[in-house]
Tab-separated table of C-alpha atoms in Angstrom:
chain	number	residue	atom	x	y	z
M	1	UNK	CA	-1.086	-8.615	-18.327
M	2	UNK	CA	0.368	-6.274	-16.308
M	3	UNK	CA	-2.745	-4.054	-16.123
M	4	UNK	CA	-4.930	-6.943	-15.012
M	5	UNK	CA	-2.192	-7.846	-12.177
M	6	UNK	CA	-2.532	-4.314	-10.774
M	7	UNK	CA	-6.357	-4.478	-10.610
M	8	UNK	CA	-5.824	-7.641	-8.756
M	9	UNK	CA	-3.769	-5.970	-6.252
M	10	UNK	CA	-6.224	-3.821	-5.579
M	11	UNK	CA	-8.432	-6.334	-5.045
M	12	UNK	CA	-6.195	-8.466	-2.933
M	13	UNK	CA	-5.743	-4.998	-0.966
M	14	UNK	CA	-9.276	-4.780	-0.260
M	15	UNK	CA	-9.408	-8.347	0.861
M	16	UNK	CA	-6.650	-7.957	2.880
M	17	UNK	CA	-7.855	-4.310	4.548
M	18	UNK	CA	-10.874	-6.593	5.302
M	19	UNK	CA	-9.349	-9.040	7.301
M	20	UNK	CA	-6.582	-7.034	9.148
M	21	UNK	CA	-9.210	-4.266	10.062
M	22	UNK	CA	-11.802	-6.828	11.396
M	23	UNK	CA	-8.494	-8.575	13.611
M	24	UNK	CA	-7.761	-4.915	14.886
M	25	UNK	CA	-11.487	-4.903	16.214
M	26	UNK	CA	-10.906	-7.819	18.549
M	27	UNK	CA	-7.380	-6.785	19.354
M	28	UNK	CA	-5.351	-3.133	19.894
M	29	UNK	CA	-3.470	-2.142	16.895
M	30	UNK	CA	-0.073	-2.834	17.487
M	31	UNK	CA	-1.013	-6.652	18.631
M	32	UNK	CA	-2.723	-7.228	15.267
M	33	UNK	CA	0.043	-5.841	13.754
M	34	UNK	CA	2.445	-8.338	14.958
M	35	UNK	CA	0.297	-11.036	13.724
M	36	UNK	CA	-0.517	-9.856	10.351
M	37	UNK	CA	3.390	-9.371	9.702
M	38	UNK	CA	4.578	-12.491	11.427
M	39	UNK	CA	2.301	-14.297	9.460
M	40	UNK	CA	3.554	-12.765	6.425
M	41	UNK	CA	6.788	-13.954	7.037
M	42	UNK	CA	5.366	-17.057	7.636
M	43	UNK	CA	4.007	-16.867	4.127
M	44	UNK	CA	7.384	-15.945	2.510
M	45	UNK	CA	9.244	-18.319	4.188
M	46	UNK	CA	7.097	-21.118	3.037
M	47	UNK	CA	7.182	-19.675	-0.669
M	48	UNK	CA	11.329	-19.794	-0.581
M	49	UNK	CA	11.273	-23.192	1.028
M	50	UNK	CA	8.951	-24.455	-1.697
M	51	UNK	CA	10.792	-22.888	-4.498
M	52	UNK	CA	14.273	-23.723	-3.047
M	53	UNK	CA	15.185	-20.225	-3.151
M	54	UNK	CA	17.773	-19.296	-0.434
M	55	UNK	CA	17.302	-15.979	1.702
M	56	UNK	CA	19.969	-13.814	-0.192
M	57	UNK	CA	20.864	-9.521	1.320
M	58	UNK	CA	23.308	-8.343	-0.541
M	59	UNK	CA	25.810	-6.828	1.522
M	60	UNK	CA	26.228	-3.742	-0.675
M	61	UNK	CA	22.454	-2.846	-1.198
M	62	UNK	CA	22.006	0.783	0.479
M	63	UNK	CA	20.188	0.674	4.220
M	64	UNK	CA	17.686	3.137	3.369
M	65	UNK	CA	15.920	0.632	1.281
M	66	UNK	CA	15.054	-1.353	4.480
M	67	UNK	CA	12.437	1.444	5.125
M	68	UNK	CA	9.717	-0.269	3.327
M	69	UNK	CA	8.870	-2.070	5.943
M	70	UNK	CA	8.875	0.460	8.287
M	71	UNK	CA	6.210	1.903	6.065
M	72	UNK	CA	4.544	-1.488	5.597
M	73	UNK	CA	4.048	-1.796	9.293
M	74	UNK	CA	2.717	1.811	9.151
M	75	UNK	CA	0.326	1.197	6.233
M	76	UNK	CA	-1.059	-2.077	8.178
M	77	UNK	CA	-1.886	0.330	11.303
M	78	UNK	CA	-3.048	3.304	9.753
M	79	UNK	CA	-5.276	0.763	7.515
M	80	UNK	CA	-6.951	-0.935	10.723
M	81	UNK	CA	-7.870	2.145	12.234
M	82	UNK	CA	-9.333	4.251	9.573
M	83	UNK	CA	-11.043	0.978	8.923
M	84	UNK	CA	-12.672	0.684	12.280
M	85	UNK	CA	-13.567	4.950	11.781
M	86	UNK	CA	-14.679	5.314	8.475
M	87	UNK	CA	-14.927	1.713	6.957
M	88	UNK	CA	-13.549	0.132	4.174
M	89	UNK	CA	-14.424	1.963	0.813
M	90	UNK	CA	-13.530	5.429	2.335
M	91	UNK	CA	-9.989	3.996	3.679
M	92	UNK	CA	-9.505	2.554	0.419
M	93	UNK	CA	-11.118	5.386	-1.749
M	94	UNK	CA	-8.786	7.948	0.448
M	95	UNK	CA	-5.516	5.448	0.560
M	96	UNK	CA	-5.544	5.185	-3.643
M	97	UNK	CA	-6.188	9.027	-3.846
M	98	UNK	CA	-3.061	9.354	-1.761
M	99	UNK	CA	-1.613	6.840	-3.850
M	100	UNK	CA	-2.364	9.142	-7.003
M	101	UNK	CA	-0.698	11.502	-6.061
M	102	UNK	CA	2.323	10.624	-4.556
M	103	UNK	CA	2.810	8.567	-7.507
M	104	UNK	CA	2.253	11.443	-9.756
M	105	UNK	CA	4.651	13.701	-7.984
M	106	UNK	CA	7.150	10.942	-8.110
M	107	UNK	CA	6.459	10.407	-11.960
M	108	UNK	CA	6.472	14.080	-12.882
M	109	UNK	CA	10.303	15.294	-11.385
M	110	UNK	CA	11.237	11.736	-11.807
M	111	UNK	CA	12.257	11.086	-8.191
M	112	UNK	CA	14.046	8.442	-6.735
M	113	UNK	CA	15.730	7.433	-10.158
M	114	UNK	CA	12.139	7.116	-11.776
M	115	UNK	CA	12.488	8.371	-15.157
M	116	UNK	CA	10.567	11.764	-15.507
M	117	UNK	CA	6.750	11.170	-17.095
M	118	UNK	CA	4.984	14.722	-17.150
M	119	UNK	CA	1.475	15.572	-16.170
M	120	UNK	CA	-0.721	15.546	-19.427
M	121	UNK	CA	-4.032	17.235	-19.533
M	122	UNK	CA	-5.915	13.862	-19.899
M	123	UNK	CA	-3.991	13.295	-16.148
M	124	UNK	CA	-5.282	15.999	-15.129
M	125	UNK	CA	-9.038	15.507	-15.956
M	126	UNK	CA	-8.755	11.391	-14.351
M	127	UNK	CA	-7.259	13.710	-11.107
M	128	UNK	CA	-10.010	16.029	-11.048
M	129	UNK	CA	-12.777	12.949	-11.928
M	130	UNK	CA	-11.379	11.067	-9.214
M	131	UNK	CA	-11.197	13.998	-6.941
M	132	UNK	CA	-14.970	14.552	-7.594
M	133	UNK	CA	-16.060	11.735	-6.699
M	134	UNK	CA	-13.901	11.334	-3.353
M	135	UNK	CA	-15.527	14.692	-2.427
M	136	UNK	CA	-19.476	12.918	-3.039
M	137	UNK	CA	-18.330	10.368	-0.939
M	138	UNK	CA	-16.881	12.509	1.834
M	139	UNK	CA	-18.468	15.286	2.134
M	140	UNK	CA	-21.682	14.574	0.857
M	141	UNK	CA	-22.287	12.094	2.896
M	142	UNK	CA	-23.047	9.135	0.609
């Protein structure tokens, strides 16, 4: 289940790199932006209303954790230009390689209270697959 949810995410990502970088072509960066996050909140505050879920911050909860949307803004930028530069399956195929890893630095000294999962050798063949084939599709100009 979980598997099938994370392929859907990437699909929803795709859909959603679609439509934010197209918006960024008829307005600057930082405009489109502001729409694609206030309707966001748009979308969440609808989703709490219809569950009858209350807004809850606990008071507690360390401020460094309110960074995520700093980088979600970031992501949402960065996404709408490289899509209007190098179009959507590079920004995508270059974003997830990032992704990789990050996530596999992360995983492997078990940072930020992740436990520790080392690099196997079967990781390390997906890498270097994966790393092949962004290199066709960069510099070989597929």
């Amino acid at each position: 289940m979980y598997k099938a949810s994370a392929v859907g995410i990437g699909m929803i990502i795709g859909i959603m790199l679609f439509f934010n970088g197209t918006l960024n072509m008829y307005l600057d960066s930082f405009t489109s932006g502001f729409i694609i996050h206030s309707v966001g909140i748009v979308a969440v505050v609808l989703v709490l209303l219809f569950k009858g879920q209350r807004l809850k911050i606990q008071k507690n909860m360390p401020k460094y954790l309110y960074f995520g949307g700093l980088c979600g803004v970031l992501l949402v930028i960065f996404n709408n230009y490289c899509f209007i530069e190098i179009g959507a399956t590079l920004t995508l195929t270059l974003g997830l390689f990032g992704q990789m890893i990050f996530s596999a630095i992360v995983d492997h000294f078990g940072l930020f209270g992740m436990q520790k999962t080392k690099m196997h050798p079967k990781k390390m063949i997906g890498f270097a697959t994966v790393t092949a084939g962004i290199l066709l599709m960069t510099i070989g100009g597929l």
